[in-house]
C-alpha angles and dihedrals in degrees: 000000000000117000111250113258090238091056093049093047090051091054094051093044091049089054098046114020096070087063098054101273131125127209130206127182125222144162117255086228093064091059099040092050088067100049137061114260090259090070099038122126101242096230133095115287095246092053109130119241138174130218112213122198135173125232124201091270093069091081092067103028101043112010100048095046092044095056091043091054093049095224093163134027142225098030112226105151109004100188092053093043090047093049087047093051090052094046091050084059089060089056090051090049094057101033090157093061132073107237129183118194120198115192117217098246097046117122134185120244093271086055095252108145113248093219133019096225099195093047088053093047088050099050090042092058094243102117138354113253103218114199139167092267089064091067116078115223090356115204099228104094111187093351115123110239122192123208126236135198121237123199118219092228104025103033105204095336095104139073132223106230114174148334118235115208126196107199109202096032111099123184107184094166095052105135110238115246122216116205112237112262094233094166101048100150118090092223089053097048087050089052091046098051095040089050091054096042102042112015105029093131093072093057094226098121087069090068091064083125124022102267124221086218136007132198109282118243094258087056095050089046090055096044092046089059117089109259096244090059099044100093091047089050090060094043094252120140123237112255093264094048128076111263110251118240097241134024120255096209119066103245125089098241145004145261127202132194121241123222112287112266110244088198092078093101137175092239144020088247101041102062095153092073115104126218123233116281104275129210093235148325 
């Protein structure tokens, strides 16, 4: 007998949500229907999946304790390692099930992304994926304009981390969830997309809606630092170096940016287009 989706969701939420993550169920079919076959997930349409994102609280509730407890050494990309650790706990909480986890940055050998994270977030109802096609008579001419997801509570102050697939668990009656259209006005959508594409360094596009919580100043300082310099910024040695006795940055632990997800595409059907480089997730 298959576990009820509500029970599965509760177990996943109990494992992740206390650490600053959010979890949203969806059917594989909802995702595949919006993409060309080359990007489909190779599972039956009713297969259950969960979209996992991190909120601003993840920095303090998950990352700092993770680094203090030294779950994984050497540290190479602390955020990715922290997220992977917590997703491994999902597997442990459901040992009787087959579970496949796809991180948002993973790619196939041909560099095609394994998951288009923003598409998944949209179909799961987690965040609205605003794209050029959502602006009538847009003003950008031949300029390339990348899309961006906005969360109804956190605006742009969040990050899509992974999709958890449960092969063999099918939920044909799962009710679809639409993400709230929290930037409905044309002028505001133009401001959002221009902010994301042309002024992302000033962080203001993330305030497209008034967020319940933003990244702390220490998170912003970390994400504004080039990835190659982040461990040094925090006084943590590179993997080949001995670890110093005390950190050189006034926070207790470290964050590190994952590779930019090439799946943040301009259109549902043009998933190969990459967004501009971002200061952090």
